[in-house]
GROMACS .gro file of C-alpha atoms in nm:
model
  356
    1ALA     CA    1   4.971  -3.340   7.321
    2GLU     CA    2   4.743  -3.509   7.575
    3HIS     CA    3   4.541  -3.187   7.601
    4GLU     CA    4   4.493  -3.143   7.225
    5VAL     CA    5   4.151  -3.178   7.068
    6ASP     CA    6   4.107  -3.122   6.693
    7GLY     CA    7   3.874  -2.857   6.558
    8LEU     CA    8   3.879  -2.615   6.854
    9PRO     CA    9   3.904  -2.236   6.802
   10ASP     CA   10   4.232  -2.057   6.861
   11ASP     CA   11   4.084  -1.706   6.875
   12PRO     CA   12   4.104  -1.589   7.242
   13GLU     CA   13   3.784  -1.387   7.215
   14GLN     CA   14   3.590  -1.684   7.076
   15ILE     CA   15   3.729  -1.907   7.350
   16ARG     CA   16   3.614  -1.658   7.615
   17ARG     CA   17   3.263  -1.653   7.467
   18ASN     CA   18   3.250  -2.033   7.456
   19TRP     CA   19   3.373  -2.051   7.815
   20ALA     CA   20   3.102  -1.815   7.936
   21ALA     CA   21   2.832  -1.997   7.743
   22ALA     CA   22   2.935  -2.335   7.886
   23LYS     CA   23   2.954  -2.191   8.241
   24ILE     CA   24   3.274  -2.383   8.314
   25ASP     CA   25   3.352  -2.381   8.688
   26PRO     CA   26   3.718  -2.474   8.754
   27GLN     CA   27   3.665  -2.498   9.130
   28ARG     CA   28   3.379  -2.745   9.081
   29LEU     CA   29   3.589  -2.951   8.842
   30LEU     CA   30   3.869  -2.966   9.097
   31ASP     CA   31   3.632  -3.058   9.379
   32ASP     CA   32   3.494  -3.337   9.161
   33ALA     CA   33   3.848  -3.462   9.088
   34ALA     CA   34   3.792  -3.427   8.713
   35ASP     CA   35   4.053  -3.629   8.522
   36LEU     CA   36   4.206  -3.555   8.182
   37ARG     CA   37   3.943  -3.762   7.998
   38ARG     CA   38   3.662  -3.552   8.146
   39VAL     CA   39   3.849  -3.225   8.081
   40ARG     CA   40   3.909  -3.325   7.715
   41GLU     CA   41   3.545  -3.412   7.665
   42LEU     CA   42   3.430  -3.087   7.829
   43GLY     CA   43   3.667  -2.892   7.607
   44ARG     CA   44   3.543  -3.068   7.293
   45VAL     CA   45   3.177  -3.003   7.374
   46ALA     CA   46   3.226  -2.644   7.496
   47GLY     CA   47   3.475  -2.539   7.228
   48VAL     CA   48   3.743  -2.454   7.483
   49PRO     CA   49   4.101  -2.595   7.466
   50PRO     CA   50   4.143  -2.848   7.751
   51TRP     CA   51   4.476  -2.688   7.848
   52ASP     CA   52   4.294  -2.362   7.923
   53ILE     CA   53   4.056  -2.550   8.151
   54THR     CA   54   4.344  -2.725   8.328
   55LYS     CA   55   4.528  -2.395   8.381
   56ALA     CA   56   4.215  -2.244   8.536
   57MET     CA   57   4.192  -2.540   8.775
   58LEU     CA   58   4.553  -2.486   8.886
   59ALA     CA   59   4.459  -2.156   9.047
   60HIS     CA   60   4.240  -2.344   9.297
   61ALA     CA   61   4.478  -2.631   9.374
   62ASP     CA   62   4.678  -2.661   9.697
   63VAL     CA   63   4.942  -2.887   9.542
   64VAL     CA   64   5.038  -2.937   9.178
   65ILE     CA   65   5.235  -3.240   9.063
   66CYS     CA   66   5.392  -3.194   8.723
   67ASP     CA   67   5.692  -3.282   8.514
   68TYR     CA   68   6.014  -3.108   8.620
   69ASN     CA   69   6.036  -2.921   8.289
   70TYR     CA   70   5.748  -2.701   8.402
   71VAL     CA   71   5.978  -2.572   8.677
   72PHE     CA   72   6.306  -2.544   8.491
   73SER     CA   73   6.205  -2.471   8.131
   74PRO     CA   74   6.139  -2.096   8.086
   75ARG     CA   75   5.878  -2.161   7.817
   76ASN     CA   76   5.681  -2.409   8.026
   77ARG     CA   77   5.732  -2.226   8.354
   78ALA     CA   78   5.570  -1.919   8.203
   79ALA     CA   79   5.252  -2.122   8.158
   80LEU     CA   80   5.234  -2.173   8.533
   81GLU     CA   81   5.338  -1.819   8.622
   82THR     CA   82   5.045  -1.674   8.427
   83VAL     CA   83   4.788  -1.874   8.625
   84PRO     CA   84   4.569  -1.627   8.822
   85GLY     CA   85   4.640  -1.651   9.193
   86TRP     CA   86   4.987  -1.799   9.155
   87ASP     CA   87   5.156  -1.463   9.206
   88THR     CA   88   5.109  -1.528   9.576
   89ALA     CA   89   5.315  -1.235   9.707
   90ASP     CA   90   5.097  -0.997   9.506
   91THR     CA   91   4.792  -1.170   9.651
   92VAL     CA   92   4.923  -1.105  10.004
   93LEU     CA   93   4.992  -0.740   9.920
   94GLU     CA   94   4.649  -0.698   9.761
   95GLU     CA   95   4.429  -0.885  10.007
   96VAL     CA   96   4.617  -0.876  10.341
   97GLY     CA   97   4.837  -0.573  10.292
   98ILE     CA   98   5.122  -0.428  10.495
   99GLU     CA   99   5.099  -0.250  10.831
  100VAL     CA  100   5.282   0.085  10.832
  101ARG     CA  101   5.343   0.202  11.189
  102ASP     CA  102   5.452   0.537  11.334
  103TYR     CA  103   5.520   0.701  10.998
  104PRO     CA  104   5.215   0.888  10.864
  105SER     CA  105   5.409   1.047  10.578
  106ALA     CA  106   5.472   0.700  10.434
  107LEU     CA  107   5.097   0.636  10.431
  108THR     CA  108   5.052   0.955  10.231
  109LEU     CA  109   5.325   0.857   9.985
  110PHE     CA  110   5.176   0.511   9.933
  111LYS     CA  111   4.826   0.654   9.888
  112ASN     CA  112   4.939   0.913   9.636
  113ALA     CA  113   5.114   0.637   9.440
  114GLY     CA  114   4.790   0.438   9.410
  115ALA     CA  115   4.781   0.213   9.716
  116ILE     CA  116   4.465   0.169   9.923
  117VAL     CA  117   4.519   0.302  10.275
  118ASP     CA  118   4.286   0.203  10.559
  119GLY     CA  119   4.418   0.347  10.884
  120THR     CA  120   4.768   0.207  10.909
  121ARG     CA  121   4.697  -0.084  10.675
  122VAL     CA  122   4.820  -0.043  10.317
  123ARG     CA  123   4.695  -0.269  10.038
  124PHE     CA  124   4.844  -0.260   9.693
  125PRO     CA  125   4.666  -0.317   9.363
  126ARG     CA  126   4.795  -0.637   9.208
  127GLY     CA  127   5.133  -0.584   9.048
  128MET     CA  128   5.177  -0.227   9.172
  129CYS     CA  129   5.488  -0.289   9.384
  130ARG     CA  130   5.647  -0.518   9.130
  131GLU     CA  131   5.594  -0.263   8.853
  132LEU     CA  132   5.738   0.024   9.057
  133VAL     CA  133   6.054  -0.173   9.121
  134SER     CA  134   6.099  -0.330   8.778
  135LYS     CA  135   6.042  -0.005   8.590
  136ASN     CA  136   6.254   0.222   8.808
  137ALA     CA  137   6.522   0.046   9.015
  138PRO     CA  138   6.857  -0.003   8.839
  139SER     CA  139   6.969  -0.360   8.768
  140GLN     CA  140   7.315  -0.269   8.898
  141TYR     CA  141   7.494   0.033   9.037
  142VAL     CA  142   7.840   0.151   9.135
  143GLN     CA  143   7.908   0.206   9.504
  144HIS     CA  144   8.194   0.451   9.531
  145GLY     CA  145   8.475   0.429   9.784
  146ARG     CA  146   8.686   0.724   9.893
  147ASN     CA  147   8.955   0.564   9.680
  148PRO     CA  148   8.809   0.524   9.327
  149GLU     CA  149   9.013   0.206   9.287
  150ARG     CA  150   8.794   0.055   9.561
  151ASN     CA  151   8.466   0.119   9.380
  152VAL     CA  152   8.243  -0.189   9.352
  153ILE     CA  153   7.964  -0.280   9.113
  154ILE     CA  154   7.663  -0.426   9.292
  155GLY     CA  155   7.414  -0.624   9.088
  156GLY     CA  156   7.427  -0.807   8.759
  157LYS     CA  157   7.683  -1.087   8.766
  158HIS     CA  158   7.908  -0.918   9.021
  159THR     CA  159   7.988  -1.056   9.367
  160VAL     CA  160   8.090  -0.826   9.651
  161PHE     CA  161   8.226  -0.967   9.978
  162ALA     CA  162   8.177  -0.773  10.303
  163PRO     CA  163   8.238  -0.844  10.674
  164ASN     CA  164   7.977  -0.982  10.915
  165TYR     CA  165   7.709  -0.753  11.055
  166GLY     CA  166   7.567  -0.681  11.399
  167SER     CA  167   7.764  -0.901  11.641
  168PRO     CA  168   7.717  -0.780  12.001
  169PHE     CA  169   8.008  -0.994  12.126
  170VAL     CA  170   8.369  -1.046  12.027
  171HIS     CA  171   8.608  -1.326  12.117
  172ASN     CA  172   8.987  -1.337  12.139
  173LEU     CA  173   9.247  -1.567  12.291
  174ASP     CA  174   9.334  -1.333  12.577
  175ASP     CA  175   8.992  -1.229  12.703
  176GLY     CA  176   8.752  -1.487  12.561
  177ARG     CA  177   8.396  -1.385  12.484
  178ARG     CA  178   8.294  -1.033  12.587
  179TYR     CA  179   8.090  -0.734  12.480
  180ALA     CA  180   8.240  -0.541  12.190
  181THR     CA  181   8.393  -0.194  12.225
  182LEU     CA  182   8.468   0.089  11.984
  183THR     CA  183   8.832  -0.024  11.980
  184ASP     CA  184   8.715  -0.368  11.861
  185PHE     CA  185   8.501  -0.199  11.596
  186GLN     CA  186   8.798   0.001  11.468
  187ASN     CA  187   9.019  -0.307  11.463
  188PHE     CA  188   8.767  -0.498  11.253
  189VAL     CA  189   8.745  -0.206  11.009
  190LYS     CA  190   9.124  -0.207  10.982
  191LEU     CA  191   9.130  -0.585  10.927
  192ALA     CA  192   8.865  -0.559  10.653
  193TYR     CA  193   9.066  -0.280  10.493
  194SER     CA  194   9.388  -0.480  10.499
  195THR     CA  195   9.260  -0.794  10.326
  196PRO     CA  196   9.218  -0.802   9.947
  197TYR     CA  197   8.947  -1.067   9.983
  198LEU     CA  198   8.688  -0.824  10.123
  199HIS     CA  199   8.574  -0.564   9.873
  200HIS     CA  200   8.361  -0.369  10.120
  201SER     CA  201   8.411  -0.227  10.470
  202GLY     CA  202   8.067  -0.340  10.588
  203GLY     CA  203   7.852  -0.164  10.846
  204THR     CA  204   7.802  -0.263  11.210
  205VAL     CA  205   8.095  -0.506  11.209
  206CYS     CA  206   8.035  -0.536  11.583
  207GLU     CA  207   7.823  -0.337  11.829
  208PRO     CA  208   8.045  -0.098  12.033
  209VAL     CA  209   7.841  -0.103  12.353
  210ASP     CA  210   8.085   0.121  12.539
  211VAL     CA  211   7.959   0.418  12.333
  212PRO     CA  212   7.616   0.571  12.415
  213VAL     CA  213   7.349   0.480  12.159
  214SER     CA  214   7.275   0.846  12.093
  215LYS     CA  215   7.620   0.900  11.939
  216ARG     CA  216   7.732   0.547  11.858
  217HIS     CA  217   7.640   0.579  11.491
  218LEU     CA  218   7.868   0.881  11.453
  219ASP     CA  219   8.169   0.691  11.586
  220MET     CA  220   8.096   0.389  11.368
  221VAL     CA  221   8.056   0.583  11.042
  222TYR     CA  222   8.359   0.798  11.127
  223SER     CA  223   8.565   0.483  11.188
  224HIS     CA  224   8.477   0.348  10.843
  225LEU     CA  225   8.576   0.679  10.686
  226LYS     CA  226   8.897   0.718  10.888
  227TYR     CA  227   9.038   0.366  10.883
  228SER     CA  228   8.928   0.251  10.537
  229ASP     CA  229   8.873   0.390  10.190
  230LYS     CA  230   8.647   0.103  10.082
  231PRO     CA  231   8.270   0.142  10.037
  232PHE     CA  232   8.072   0.110  10.361
  233MET     CA  233   7.724   0.101  10.516
  234GLY     CA  234   7.545   0.381  10.701
  235SER     CA  235   7.334   0.393  11.017
  236VAL     CA  236   6.967   0.292  11.002
  237THR     CA  237   6.851   0.317  11.365
  238ALA     CA  238   6.669   0.648  11.302
  239GLY     CA  239   6.603   0.880  11.013
  240GLU     CA  240   6.818   1.145  11.180
  241ARG     CA  241   7.107   0.900  11.210
  242ALA     CA  242   7.076   0.811  10.844
  243GLN     CA  243   7.098   1.182  10.766
  244ASP     CA  244   7.405   1.209  10.992
  245SER     CA  245   7.562   0.927  10.789
  246VAL     CA  246   7.493   1.112  10.464
  247ASP     CA  247   7.637   1.434  10.606
  248LEU     CA  248   7.953   1.263  10.730
  249ALA     CA  249   8.000   1.093  10.394
  250ARG     CA  250   7.951   1.422  10.215
  251ILE     CA  251   8.234   1.578  10.418
  252ALA     CA  252   8.464   1.282  10.355
  253PHE     CA  253   8.395   1.290   9.981
  254GLY     CA  254   8.495   1.654   9.946
  255GLY     CA  255   8.175   1.833  10.042
  256ASP     CA  256   7.957   1.713   9.754
  257LEU     CA  257   7.847   1.358   9.679
  258ALA     CA  258   7.753   1.468   9.325
  259ASP     CA  259   7.470   1.213   9.328
  260ARG     CA  260   7.718   0.929   9.377
  261THR     CA  261   7.609   0.624   9.573
  262VAL     CA  262   7.866   0.585   9.853
  263MET     CA  263   7.662   0.382  10.105
  264THR     CA  264   7.453   0.066  10.089
  265SER     CA  265   7.257   0.031  10.414
  266LEU     CA  266   7.047  -0.245  10.569
  267ILE     CA  267   6.673  -0.180  10.611
  268ASN     CA  268   6.479  -0.454  10.796
  269ALA     CA  269   6.106  -0.521  10.791
  270SER     CA  270   5.938  -0.593  11.125
  271SER     CA  271   5.804  -0.930  11.018
  272PRO     CA  272   5.532  -1.037  10.986
  273LEU     CA  273   5.405  -0.782  10.732
  274VAL     CA  274   5.500  -0.464  10.920
  275TRP     CA  275   5.716  -0.168  10.820
  276ASP     CA  276   5.785   0.072  11.107
  277GLY     CA  277   5.876   0.439  11.116
  278THR     CA  278   6.237   0.381  11.216
  279MET     CA  279   6.325   0.177  10.910
  280LEU     CA  280   6.108   0.371  10.665
  281ALA     CA  281   6.252   0.704  10.780
  282ALA     CA  282   6.606   0.576  10.726
  283ALA     CA  283   6.511   0.429  10.387
  284GLN     CA  284   6.355   0.760  10.284
  285VAL     CA  285   6.667   0.959  10.375
  286TYR     CA  286   6.891   0.725  10.181
  287ALA     CA  287   6.663   0.708   9.876
  288GLU     CA  288   6.629   1.089   9.866
  289ASN     CA  289   7.009   1.114   9.859
  290ASN     CA  290   7.054   0.838   9.598
  291GLN     CA  291   7.208   0.603   9.854
  292ALA     CA  292   7.133   0.233   9.828
  293CYS     CA  293   6.920   0.023  10.064
  294ILE     CA  294   6.914  -0.351  10.116
  295ILE     CA  295   6.545  -0.414  10.187
  296THR     CA  296   6.557  -0.723  10.406
  297PRO     CA  297   6.269  -0.900  10.584
  298PHE     CA  298   6.403  -1.054  10.907
  299ILE     CA  299   6.222  -1.383  10.946
  300LEU     CA  300   6.231  -1.672  11.192
  301ALA     CA  301   6.010  -1.941  11.039
  302GLY     CA  302   5.753  -2.069  11.284
  303ALA     CA  303   5.757  -1.749  11.489
  304MET     CA  304   5.739  -1.454  11.250
  305ALA     CA  305   5.630  -1.643  10.938
  306PRO     CA  306   5.482  -1.979  10.838
  307SER     CA  307   5.694  -2.284  10.910
  308THR     CA  308   5.707  -2.396  10.548
  309GLY     CA  309   5.971  -2.286  10.302
  310ALA     CA  310   5.704  -2.181  10.053
  311GLY     CA  311   5.527  -1.965  10.311
  312VAL     CA  312   5.853  -1.798  10.412
  313ALA     CA  313   5.936  -1.725  10.048
  314VAL     CA  314   5.596  -1.567   9.983
  315GLN     CA  315   5.611  -1.348  10.295
  316THR     CA  316   5.971  -1.248  10.224
  317LEU     CA  317   5.885  -1.137   9.871
  318ALA     CA  318   5.573  -0.948   9.982
  319GLU     CA  319   5.754  -0.754  10.256
  320ALA     CA  320   6.054  -0.682  10.035
  321LEU     CA  321   5.840  -0.567   9.743
  322ALA     CA  322   5.658  -0.318   9.967
  323GLY     CA  323   5.986  -0.181  10.103
  324MET     CA  324   6.155  -0.162   9.763
  325ALA     CA  325   5.849   0.006   9.613
  326PHE     CA  326   5.865   0.267   9.890
  327THR     CA  327   6.218   0.367   9.787
  328GLN     CA  328   6.105   0.404   9.426
  329ILE     CA  329   5.809   0.619   9.529
  330VAL     CA  330   6.047   0.843   9.726
  331ARG     CA  331   6.293   0.866   9.438
  332PRO     CA  332   6.245   0.670   9.115
  333GLY     CA  333   6.575   0.513   9.017
  334ALA     CA  334   6.724   0.505   9.366
  335PRO     CA  335   6.945   0.193   9.397
  336VAL     CA  336   6.783  -0.084   9.600
  337ILE     CA  337   6.862  -0.450   9.672
  338PHE     CA  338   6.620  -0.734   9.746
  339GLY     CA  339   6.761  -0.880  10.069
  340SER     CA  340   6.651  -1.179  10.273
  341PHE     CA  341   6.726  -1.313  10.620
  342ALA     CA  342   6.543  -1.635  10.696
  343SER     CA  343   6.606  -1.881  10.974
  344SER     CA  344   6.384  -2.106  11.184
  345ILE     CA  345   6.290  -2.155  11.546
  346ARG     CA  346   6.232  -2.471  11.745
  347HIS     CA  347   5.918  -2.430  11.953
  348GLU     CA  348   6.017  -2.675  12.226
  349CYS     CA  349   6.305  -2.457  12.342
  350LEU     CA  350   6.272  -2.138  12.132
  351ALA     CA  351   6.621  -2.198  11.993
  352VAL     CA  352   6.708  -2.041  11.660
  353TYR     CA  353   6.847  -2.279  11.400
  354PRO     CA  354   7.059  -2.161  11.107
  355THR     CA  355   6.907  -2.256  10.773
  356PRO     CA  356   7.021  -2.209  10.414
   0.00000   0.00000   0.00000
């Protein structure tokens, strides 16, 4: 109500003409600290609703203080979300872009889809990544286990619990803390299988360092298939290893996956704003075979991203959107999850601190 002025046009085209004729400069108004009284008077004289002027000023503000209902009310929040420049992740993707390293075929795929490629830097027209994901990726999907009774629905209102991921060490009462082995890996798979409170077998439940890296992925995937019939995660440390995971799963599922999604695998960005050939190659293999990917920027605030929560959120969304869009370029409709790992680092001692 404070922004209302009687007698102003409500035709958008007329408002645009009035705006142009009055040469309204939102940045200048903000620099001059124009208050509501001045904005109302300018709107009355120019024939432009004061709320339109205020919204234009928001795009140039560093901080906006407003009533909480503009954050929590969908109707009011939409007014802020339509302010040009507030879709900050899209601004990063459009103006800064993403570095794509050691994977020329990804550059070609992005370019053919409409992105602007300059060397290894890829910039995306505003909204391109978001549109690719929203129009193609499913809102939920079924991940199949070898036992159909173990199938899980991922997405929507469903919650799926899985074991931890990536621990290089294990700890027990007899031996204390030590490097993990394949036997430890198999035991964790068996434990996850035995409990009804974990719906999923997980992936790298620990890192079996006693097995050479060149064949470690084969032993891990085989262990999931042998000691559990729950859904599981595949290898992502190379495109070839992702393909090995698909091939092993195909054998275990009777020789033909029949386009079923049987793996959901973790794909990490190399923050800040880099996707490398290792991760993209694995993501491409899985998307081509209709296997799901969790596209997850791996961020330590203050080291690989800004220190602020807002900065981390923007970077996370930008990196994830680029990765998710890649899967949809490879195969529209391939299942994909927006993942996020964000923690922080203390510069005095370079210690990593867990954060929510």
